[in-house]
Short mmCIF file of C-alpha atoms and ligand atoms in Angstrom, two decimals:
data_model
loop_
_atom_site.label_atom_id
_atom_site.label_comp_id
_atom_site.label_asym_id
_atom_site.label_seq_id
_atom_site.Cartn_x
_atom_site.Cartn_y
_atom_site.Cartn_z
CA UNK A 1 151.41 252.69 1.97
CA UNK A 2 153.45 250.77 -0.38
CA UNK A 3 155.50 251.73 -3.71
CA UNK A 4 152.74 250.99 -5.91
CA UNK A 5 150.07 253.10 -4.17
CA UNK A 6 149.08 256.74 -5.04
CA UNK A 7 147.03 259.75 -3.42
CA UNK A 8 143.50 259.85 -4.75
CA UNK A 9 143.66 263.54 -3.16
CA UNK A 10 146.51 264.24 -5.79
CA UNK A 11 144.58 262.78 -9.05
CA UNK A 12 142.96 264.69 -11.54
CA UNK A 13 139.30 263.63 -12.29
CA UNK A 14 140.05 263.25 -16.12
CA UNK A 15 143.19 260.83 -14.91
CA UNK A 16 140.98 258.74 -12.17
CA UNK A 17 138.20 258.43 -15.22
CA UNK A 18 141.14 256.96 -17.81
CA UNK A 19 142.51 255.01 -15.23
CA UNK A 20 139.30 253.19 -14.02
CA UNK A 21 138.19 252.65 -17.72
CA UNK A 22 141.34 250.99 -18.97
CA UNK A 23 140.45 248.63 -15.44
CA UNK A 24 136.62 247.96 -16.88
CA UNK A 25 135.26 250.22 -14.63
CA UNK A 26 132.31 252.10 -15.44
CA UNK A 27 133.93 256.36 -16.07
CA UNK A 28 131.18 257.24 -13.66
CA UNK A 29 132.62 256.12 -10.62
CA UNK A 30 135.50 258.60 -11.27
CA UNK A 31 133.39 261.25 -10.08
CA UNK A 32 131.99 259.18 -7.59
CA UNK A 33 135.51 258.73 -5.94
CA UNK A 34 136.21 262.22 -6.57
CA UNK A 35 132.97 263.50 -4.58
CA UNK A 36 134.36 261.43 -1.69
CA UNK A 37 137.43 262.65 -1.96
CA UNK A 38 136.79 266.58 -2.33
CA UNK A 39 133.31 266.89 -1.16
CA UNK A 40 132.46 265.06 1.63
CA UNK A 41 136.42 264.50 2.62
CA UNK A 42 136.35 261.36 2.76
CA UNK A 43 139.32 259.86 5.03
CA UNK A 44 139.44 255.97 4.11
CA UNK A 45 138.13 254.20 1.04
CA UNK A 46 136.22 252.07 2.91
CA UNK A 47 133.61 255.11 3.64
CA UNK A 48 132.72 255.41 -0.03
CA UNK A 49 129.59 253.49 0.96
CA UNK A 50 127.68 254.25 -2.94
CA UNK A 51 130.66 252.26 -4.42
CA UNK A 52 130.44 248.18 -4.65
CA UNK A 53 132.67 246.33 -2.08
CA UNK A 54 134.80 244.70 -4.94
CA UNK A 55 135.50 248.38 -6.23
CA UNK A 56 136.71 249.75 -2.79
CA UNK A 57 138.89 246.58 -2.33
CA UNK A 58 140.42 246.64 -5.70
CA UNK A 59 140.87 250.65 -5.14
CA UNK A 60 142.46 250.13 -1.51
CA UNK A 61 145.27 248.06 -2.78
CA UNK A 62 146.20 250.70 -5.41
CA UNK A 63 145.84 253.80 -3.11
CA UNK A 64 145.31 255.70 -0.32
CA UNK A 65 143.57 259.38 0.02
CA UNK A 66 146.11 261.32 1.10
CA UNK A 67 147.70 259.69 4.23
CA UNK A 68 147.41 262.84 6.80
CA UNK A 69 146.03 262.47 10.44
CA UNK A 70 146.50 264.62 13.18
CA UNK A 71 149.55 265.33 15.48
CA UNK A 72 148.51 268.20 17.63
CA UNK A 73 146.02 270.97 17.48
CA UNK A 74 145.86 274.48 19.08
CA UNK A 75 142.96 276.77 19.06
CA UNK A 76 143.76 280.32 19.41
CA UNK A 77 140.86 282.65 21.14
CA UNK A 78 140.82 284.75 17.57
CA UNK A 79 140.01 281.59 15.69
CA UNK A 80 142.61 280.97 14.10
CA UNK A 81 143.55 276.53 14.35
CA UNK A 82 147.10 275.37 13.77
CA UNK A 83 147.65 271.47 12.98
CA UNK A 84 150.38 269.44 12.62
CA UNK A 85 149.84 266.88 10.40
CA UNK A 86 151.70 263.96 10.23
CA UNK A 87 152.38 262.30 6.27
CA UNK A 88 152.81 258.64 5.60
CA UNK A 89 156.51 258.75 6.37
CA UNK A 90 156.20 259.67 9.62
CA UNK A 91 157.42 263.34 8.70
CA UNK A 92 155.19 266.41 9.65
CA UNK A 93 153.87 269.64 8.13
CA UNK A 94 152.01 272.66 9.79
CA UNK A 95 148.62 274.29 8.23
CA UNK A 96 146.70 276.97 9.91
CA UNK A 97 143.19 277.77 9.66
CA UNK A 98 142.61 281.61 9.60
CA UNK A 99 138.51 282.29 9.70
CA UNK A 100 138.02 286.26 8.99
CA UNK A 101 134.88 288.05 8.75
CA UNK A 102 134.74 287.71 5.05
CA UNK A 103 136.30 284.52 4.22
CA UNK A 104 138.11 281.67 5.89
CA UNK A 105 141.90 280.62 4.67
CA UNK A 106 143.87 277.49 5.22
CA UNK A 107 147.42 278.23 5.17
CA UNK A 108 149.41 275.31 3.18
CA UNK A 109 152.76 274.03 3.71
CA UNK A 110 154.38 272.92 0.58
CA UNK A 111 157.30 271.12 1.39
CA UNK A 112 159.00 269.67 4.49
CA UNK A 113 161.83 272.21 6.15
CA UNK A 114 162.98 274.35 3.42
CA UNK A 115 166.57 274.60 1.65
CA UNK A 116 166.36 278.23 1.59
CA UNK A 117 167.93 279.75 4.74
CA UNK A 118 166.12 282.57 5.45
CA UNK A 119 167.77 283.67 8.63
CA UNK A 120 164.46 284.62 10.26
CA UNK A 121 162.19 281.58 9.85
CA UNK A 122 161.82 278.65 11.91
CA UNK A 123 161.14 276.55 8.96
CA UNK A 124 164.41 276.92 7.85
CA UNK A 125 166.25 275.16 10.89
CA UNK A 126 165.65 272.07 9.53
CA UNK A 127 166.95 271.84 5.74
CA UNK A 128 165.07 271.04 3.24
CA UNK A 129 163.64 267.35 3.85
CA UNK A 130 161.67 266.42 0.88
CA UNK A 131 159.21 267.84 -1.60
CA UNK A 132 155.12 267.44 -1.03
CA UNK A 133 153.47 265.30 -3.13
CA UNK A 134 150.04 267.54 -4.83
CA UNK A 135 147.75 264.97 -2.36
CA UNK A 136 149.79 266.13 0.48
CA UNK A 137 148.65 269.40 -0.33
CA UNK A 138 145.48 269.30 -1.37
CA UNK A 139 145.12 266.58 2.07
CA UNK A 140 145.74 269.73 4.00
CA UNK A 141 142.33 271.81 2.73
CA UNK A 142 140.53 268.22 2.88
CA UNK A 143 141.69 268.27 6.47
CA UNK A 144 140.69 271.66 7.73
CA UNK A 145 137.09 271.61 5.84
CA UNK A 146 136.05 268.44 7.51
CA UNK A 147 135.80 270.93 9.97
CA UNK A 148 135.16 274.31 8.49
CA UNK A 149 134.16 275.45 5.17
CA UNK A 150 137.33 276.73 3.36
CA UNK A 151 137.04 279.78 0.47
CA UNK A 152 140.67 280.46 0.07
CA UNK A 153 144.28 278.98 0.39
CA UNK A 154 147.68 280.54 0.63
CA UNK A 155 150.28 279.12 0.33
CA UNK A 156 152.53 280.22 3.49
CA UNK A 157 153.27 277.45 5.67
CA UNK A 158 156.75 275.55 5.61
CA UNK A 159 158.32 275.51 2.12
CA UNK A 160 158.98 277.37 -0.94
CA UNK A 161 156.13 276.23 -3.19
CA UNK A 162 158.25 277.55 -6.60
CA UNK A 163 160.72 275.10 -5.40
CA UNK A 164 158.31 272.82 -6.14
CA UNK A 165 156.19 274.02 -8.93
CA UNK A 166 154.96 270.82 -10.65
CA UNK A 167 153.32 269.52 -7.53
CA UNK A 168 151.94 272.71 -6.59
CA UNK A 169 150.45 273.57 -9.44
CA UNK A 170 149.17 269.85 -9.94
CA UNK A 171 147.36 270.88 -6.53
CA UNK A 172 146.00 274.19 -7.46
CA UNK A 173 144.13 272.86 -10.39
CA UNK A 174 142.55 269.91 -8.30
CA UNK A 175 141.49 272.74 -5.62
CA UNK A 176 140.27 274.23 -8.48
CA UNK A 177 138.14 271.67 -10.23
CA UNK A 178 134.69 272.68 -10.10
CA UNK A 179 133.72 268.98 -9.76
CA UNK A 180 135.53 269.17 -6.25
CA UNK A 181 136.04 271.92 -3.59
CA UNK A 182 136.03 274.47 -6.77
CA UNK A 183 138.13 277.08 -4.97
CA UNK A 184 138.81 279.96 -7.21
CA UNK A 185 141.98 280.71 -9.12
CA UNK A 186 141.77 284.11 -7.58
CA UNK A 187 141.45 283.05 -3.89
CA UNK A 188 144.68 281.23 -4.08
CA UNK A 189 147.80 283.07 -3.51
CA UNK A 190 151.12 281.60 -3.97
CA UNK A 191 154.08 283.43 -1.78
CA UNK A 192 157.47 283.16 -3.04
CA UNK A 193 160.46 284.50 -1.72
CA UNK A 194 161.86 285.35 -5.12
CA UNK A 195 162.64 282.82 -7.32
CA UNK A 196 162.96 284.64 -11.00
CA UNK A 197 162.70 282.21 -13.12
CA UNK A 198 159.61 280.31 -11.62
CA UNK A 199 158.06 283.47 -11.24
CA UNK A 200 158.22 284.11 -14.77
CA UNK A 201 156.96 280.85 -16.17
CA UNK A 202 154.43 281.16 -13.82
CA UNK A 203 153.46 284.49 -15.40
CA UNK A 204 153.38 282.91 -18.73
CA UNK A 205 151.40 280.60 -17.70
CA UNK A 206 148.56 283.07 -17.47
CA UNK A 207 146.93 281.60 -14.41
CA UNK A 208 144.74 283.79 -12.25
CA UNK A 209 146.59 283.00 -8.98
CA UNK A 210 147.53 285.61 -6.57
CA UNK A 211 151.04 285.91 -6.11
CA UNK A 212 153.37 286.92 -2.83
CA UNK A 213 156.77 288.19 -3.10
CA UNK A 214 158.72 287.83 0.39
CA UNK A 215 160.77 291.17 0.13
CA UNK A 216 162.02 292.35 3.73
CA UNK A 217 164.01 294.76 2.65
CA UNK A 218 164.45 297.34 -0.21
CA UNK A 219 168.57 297.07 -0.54
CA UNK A 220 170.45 294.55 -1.80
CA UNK A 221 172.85 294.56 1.28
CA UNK A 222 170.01 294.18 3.45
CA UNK A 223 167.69 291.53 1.80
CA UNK A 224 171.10 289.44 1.14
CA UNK A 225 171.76 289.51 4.75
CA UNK A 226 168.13 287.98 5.74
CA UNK A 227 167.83 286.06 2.61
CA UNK A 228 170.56 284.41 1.07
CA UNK A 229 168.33 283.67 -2.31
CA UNK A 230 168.98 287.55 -2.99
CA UNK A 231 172.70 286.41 -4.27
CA UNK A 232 171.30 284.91 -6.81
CA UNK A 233 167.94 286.68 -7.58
CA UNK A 234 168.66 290.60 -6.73
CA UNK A 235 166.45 293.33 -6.54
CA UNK A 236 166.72 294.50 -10.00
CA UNK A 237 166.06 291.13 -11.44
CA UNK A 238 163.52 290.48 -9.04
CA UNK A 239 161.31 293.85 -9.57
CA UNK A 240 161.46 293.24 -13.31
CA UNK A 241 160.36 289.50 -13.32
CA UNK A 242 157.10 291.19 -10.79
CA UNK A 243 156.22 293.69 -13.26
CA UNK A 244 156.26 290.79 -15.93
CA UNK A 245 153.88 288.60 -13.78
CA UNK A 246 151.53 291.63 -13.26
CA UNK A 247 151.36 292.70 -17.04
CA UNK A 248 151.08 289.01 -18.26
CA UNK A 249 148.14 288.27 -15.73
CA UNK A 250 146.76 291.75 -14.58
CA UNK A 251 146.76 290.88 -11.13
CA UNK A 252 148.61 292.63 -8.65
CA UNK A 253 151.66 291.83 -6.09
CA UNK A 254 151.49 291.77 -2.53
CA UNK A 255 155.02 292.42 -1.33
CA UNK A 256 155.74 290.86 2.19
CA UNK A 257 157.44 293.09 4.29
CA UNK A 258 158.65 291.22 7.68
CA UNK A 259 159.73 294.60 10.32
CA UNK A 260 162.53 294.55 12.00
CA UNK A 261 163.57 296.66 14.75
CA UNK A 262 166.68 298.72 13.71
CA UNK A 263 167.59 296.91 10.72
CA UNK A 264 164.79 297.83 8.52
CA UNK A 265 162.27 299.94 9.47
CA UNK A 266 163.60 303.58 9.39
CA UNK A 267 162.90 306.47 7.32
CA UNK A 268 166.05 305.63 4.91
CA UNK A 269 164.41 301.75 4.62
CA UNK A 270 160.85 303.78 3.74
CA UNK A 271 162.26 305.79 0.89
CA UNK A 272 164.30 302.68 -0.65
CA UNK A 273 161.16 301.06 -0.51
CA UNK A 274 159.02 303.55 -1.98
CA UNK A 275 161.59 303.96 -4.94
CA UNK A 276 161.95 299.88 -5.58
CA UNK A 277 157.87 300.12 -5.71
CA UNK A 278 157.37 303.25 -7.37
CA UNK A 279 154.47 303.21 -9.65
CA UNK A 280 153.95 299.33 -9.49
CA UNK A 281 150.77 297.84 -8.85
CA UNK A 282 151.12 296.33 -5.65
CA UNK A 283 150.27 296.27 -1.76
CA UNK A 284 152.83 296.26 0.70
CA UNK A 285 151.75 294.03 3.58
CA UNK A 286 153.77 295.20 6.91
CA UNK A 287 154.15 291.88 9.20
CA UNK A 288 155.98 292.96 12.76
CA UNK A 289 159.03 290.09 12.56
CA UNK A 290 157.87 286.98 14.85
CA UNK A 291 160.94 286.97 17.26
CA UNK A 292 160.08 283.05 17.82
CA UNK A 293 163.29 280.99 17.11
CA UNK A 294 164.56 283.71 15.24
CA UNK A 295 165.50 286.02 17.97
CA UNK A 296 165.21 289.00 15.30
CA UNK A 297 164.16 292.04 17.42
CA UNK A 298 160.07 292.86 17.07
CA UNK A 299 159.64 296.71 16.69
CA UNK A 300 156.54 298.51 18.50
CA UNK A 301 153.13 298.73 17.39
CA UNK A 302 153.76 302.68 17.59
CA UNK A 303 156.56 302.19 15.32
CA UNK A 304 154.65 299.53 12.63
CA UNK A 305 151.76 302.44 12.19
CA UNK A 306 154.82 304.77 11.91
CA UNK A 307 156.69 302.68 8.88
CA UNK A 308 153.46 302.21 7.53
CA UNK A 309 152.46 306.14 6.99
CA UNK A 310 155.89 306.55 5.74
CA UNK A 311 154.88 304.34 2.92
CA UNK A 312 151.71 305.85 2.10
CA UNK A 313 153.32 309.27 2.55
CA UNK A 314 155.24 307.47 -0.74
CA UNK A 315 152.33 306.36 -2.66
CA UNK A 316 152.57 302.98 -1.70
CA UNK A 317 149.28 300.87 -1.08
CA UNK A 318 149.86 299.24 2.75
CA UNK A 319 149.21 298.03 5.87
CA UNK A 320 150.17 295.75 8.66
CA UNK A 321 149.35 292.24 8.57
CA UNK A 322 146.71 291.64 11.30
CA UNK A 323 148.95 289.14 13.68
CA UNK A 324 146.73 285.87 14.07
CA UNK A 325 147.37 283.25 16.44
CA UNK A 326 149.69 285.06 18.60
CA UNK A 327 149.00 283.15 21.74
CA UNK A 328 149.71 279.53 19.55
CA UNK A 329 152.47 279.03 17.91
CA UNK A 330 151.48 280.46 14.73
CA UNK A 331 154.54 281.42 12.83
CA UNK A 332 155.70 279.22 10.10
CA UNK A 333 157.21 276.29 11.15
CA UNK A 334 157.13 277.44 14.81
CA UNK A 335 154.52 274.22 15.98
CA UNK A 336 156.92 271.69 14.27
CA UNK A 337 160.04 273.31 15.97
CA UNK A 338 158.97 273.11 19.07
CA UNK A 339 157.69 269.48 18.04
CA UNK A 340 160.76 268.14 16.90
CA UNK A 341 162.92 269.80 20.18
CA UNK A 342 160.55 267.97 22.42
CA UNK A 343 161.18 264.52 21.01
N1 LIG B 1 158.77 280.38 1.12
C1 LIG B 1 157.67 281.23 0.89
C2 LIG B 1 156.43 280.95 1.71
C3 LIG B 1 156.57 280.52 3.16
S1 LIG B 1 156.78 281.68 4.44
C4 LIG B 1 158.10 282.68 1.04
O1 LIG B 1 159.26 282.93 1.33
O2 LIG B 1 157.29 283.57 0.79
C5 LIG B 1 155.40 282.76 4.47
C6 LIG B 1 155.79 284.17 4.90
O3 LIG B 1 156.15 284.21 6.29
C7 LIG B 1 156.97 284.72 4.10
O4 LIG B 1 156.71 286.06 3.75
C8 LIG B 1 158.08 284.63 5.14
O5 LIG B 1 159.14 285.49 4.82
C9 LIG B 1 157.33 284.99 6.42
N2 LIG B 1 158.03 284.66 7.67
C10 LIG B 1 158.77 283.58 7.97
N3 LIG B 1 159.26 283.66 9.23
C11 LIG B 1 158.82 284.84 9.74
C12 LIG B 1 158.99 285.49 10.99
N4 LIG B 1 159.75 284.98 11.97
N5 LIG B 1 158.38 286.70 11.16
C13 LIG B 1 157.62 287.24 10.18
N6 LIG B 1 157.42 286.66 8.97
C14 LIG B 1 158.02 285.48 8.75
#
């Protein structure tokens, strides 16, 4: 790839159709190209065999589709497929495949490393390197449904994807586009871990997409000491910014809620919970910690079921986040970890 050169997987059909015209090109092969790109996931230009041999060479020298190809991949026995994928620059990003029996996710990474410290996530080892670019992202999807069909994306792999809005949204409204893979508004679910004031432009926005709050803990002493973000975005600010998003788009939150053993699953952590939440419209969704890299202590299933009665014993809609991939390493930014420590 050179300067010049862009991601086809990161244009917008009406932009690919303005750009071709103003280079004498018929605005039909805009959707052409596009087909390639989002339909049949095309990986070089070169395969766009319907387009004229002067047309691919002139497109070639001004870009490339998204640049991704394959690192390493591990197939769990549940289903679930975790890639690394390497970008032009040599740098890598993780995205998981998670078939269920109603629907089949890809899990998106949205930036390399993150600068946000969480003290429990692999991902965060490494910094933040640099932003994705929207072809990156939407490269990931193209990747997984050469292989599988695809009906919904989250974005939960490696990065905080309101750290980088403009791209990210760029990429949810090419996932979107009918004229491509068409994936819903509503089966794409951005998780945050609390960034106020991209939450609430977001919300004003008035898009359909699901949102994912990263909470861990209902105290400010507590979340602070897992997230450092809270310093700057507490609870209060945090909660009020939520119910914003859910009256401006009528969808609701799904909290994250990563157990620990002893730090914040006990009956006090339960009530603080239930009075953060009380009467929101949300879903709590109870993930035992991954004790990968982090070291945090994972509590027992007995005591998961436990936290999670507490809640509904509060009126809170919840339950524990299925664990996927267990026997690969599934948690975010575990695969690259290990990656980067071997070489
Ligand atoms: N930055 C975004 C999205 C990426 S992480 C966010 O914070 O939401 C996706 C989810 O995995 C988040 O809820 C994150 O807190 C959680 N996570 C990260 N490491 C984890 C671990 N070791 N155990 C359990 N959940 C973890």
């Amino acid at each position: 790839m050179n300067r010049s050169q862009g991601f086809l997987a990161g244009c917008k059909l009406k932009e690919l159709e303005d750009i071709l015209v103003v280079q004498g090109l018929p605005r039909y092969r805009a959707r052409q190209i596009f087909t390639w790109v989002h339909r049949h996931c095309a990986l070089e230009i070169s395969d766009m065999i319907n387009l004229p041999r002067t047309v691919r060479e002139s497109l070639e020298s001004q870009w490339i589709i998204h640049g991704l190809c394959e690192v390493e991949r591990q197939v769990s026995q549940d289903g679930t497929e975790k890639f690394l994928l390497r970008l032009v620059d040599n740098q890598s990003v993780e995205t998981v495949y998670i078939p269920e029996s109603d629907r089949a996710a890809v899990c998106v990474s949205s930036q390399v490393g993150c600068a946000l410290g969480c003290s429990f996530c692999a991902t965060a080892c490494s910094g933040l390197i640099r932003n994705l670019r929207a072809g990156e992202i939407v490269g990931q999807v193209l990747w997984i449904n050469r292989f599988h069909p695809v009906s919904n994306v989250v974005f939960m792999g490696m990065g905080e994807p309101l750290a980088n809005l403009s791209e990210v949204l760029r990429a949810v409204e090419i996932l979107n586009s009918p004229a491509g893979m068409g994936i819903g508004m509503r089966r794409i679910t951005l998780s945050t871990c609390g960034l106020v004031p991209e939450i609430r432009r977001l919300a004003d926005l008035g898009l359909q997409v699901g949102l994912a709050v990263s909470l861990h803990a209902a105290d400010d002493e507590k979340r602070s000491q897992l997230m450092p973000i809270n310093r700057r975005y507490p609870l209060a600010s945090l909660v009020e910014v939520c119910s914003h998003y859910v009256a401006a788009t009528g969808r609701r939150i799904t909290f994250e809620y990563a157990l620990i053993a002893g730090f914040n699953d006990s009956e006090g952590d339960a009530e603080a919970l239930g009075q953060l939440l009380r009467g929101f419209n949300c879903y709590v969704n109870v993930i035992p910690v991954n004790p990968a890299v982090s070291g945090f202590p994972r509590p027992v299933d007995a005591a998961v079921s436990l936290f999670v009665e507490k809640l509904f014993e509060r009126g809170l809609n919840a339950a524990v986040r299925r664990e996927r991939g267990s026997d690969i390493d599934a948690a975010c930014g575990q695969l690259r970890h290990r990656s980067l420590e071997k070489s």
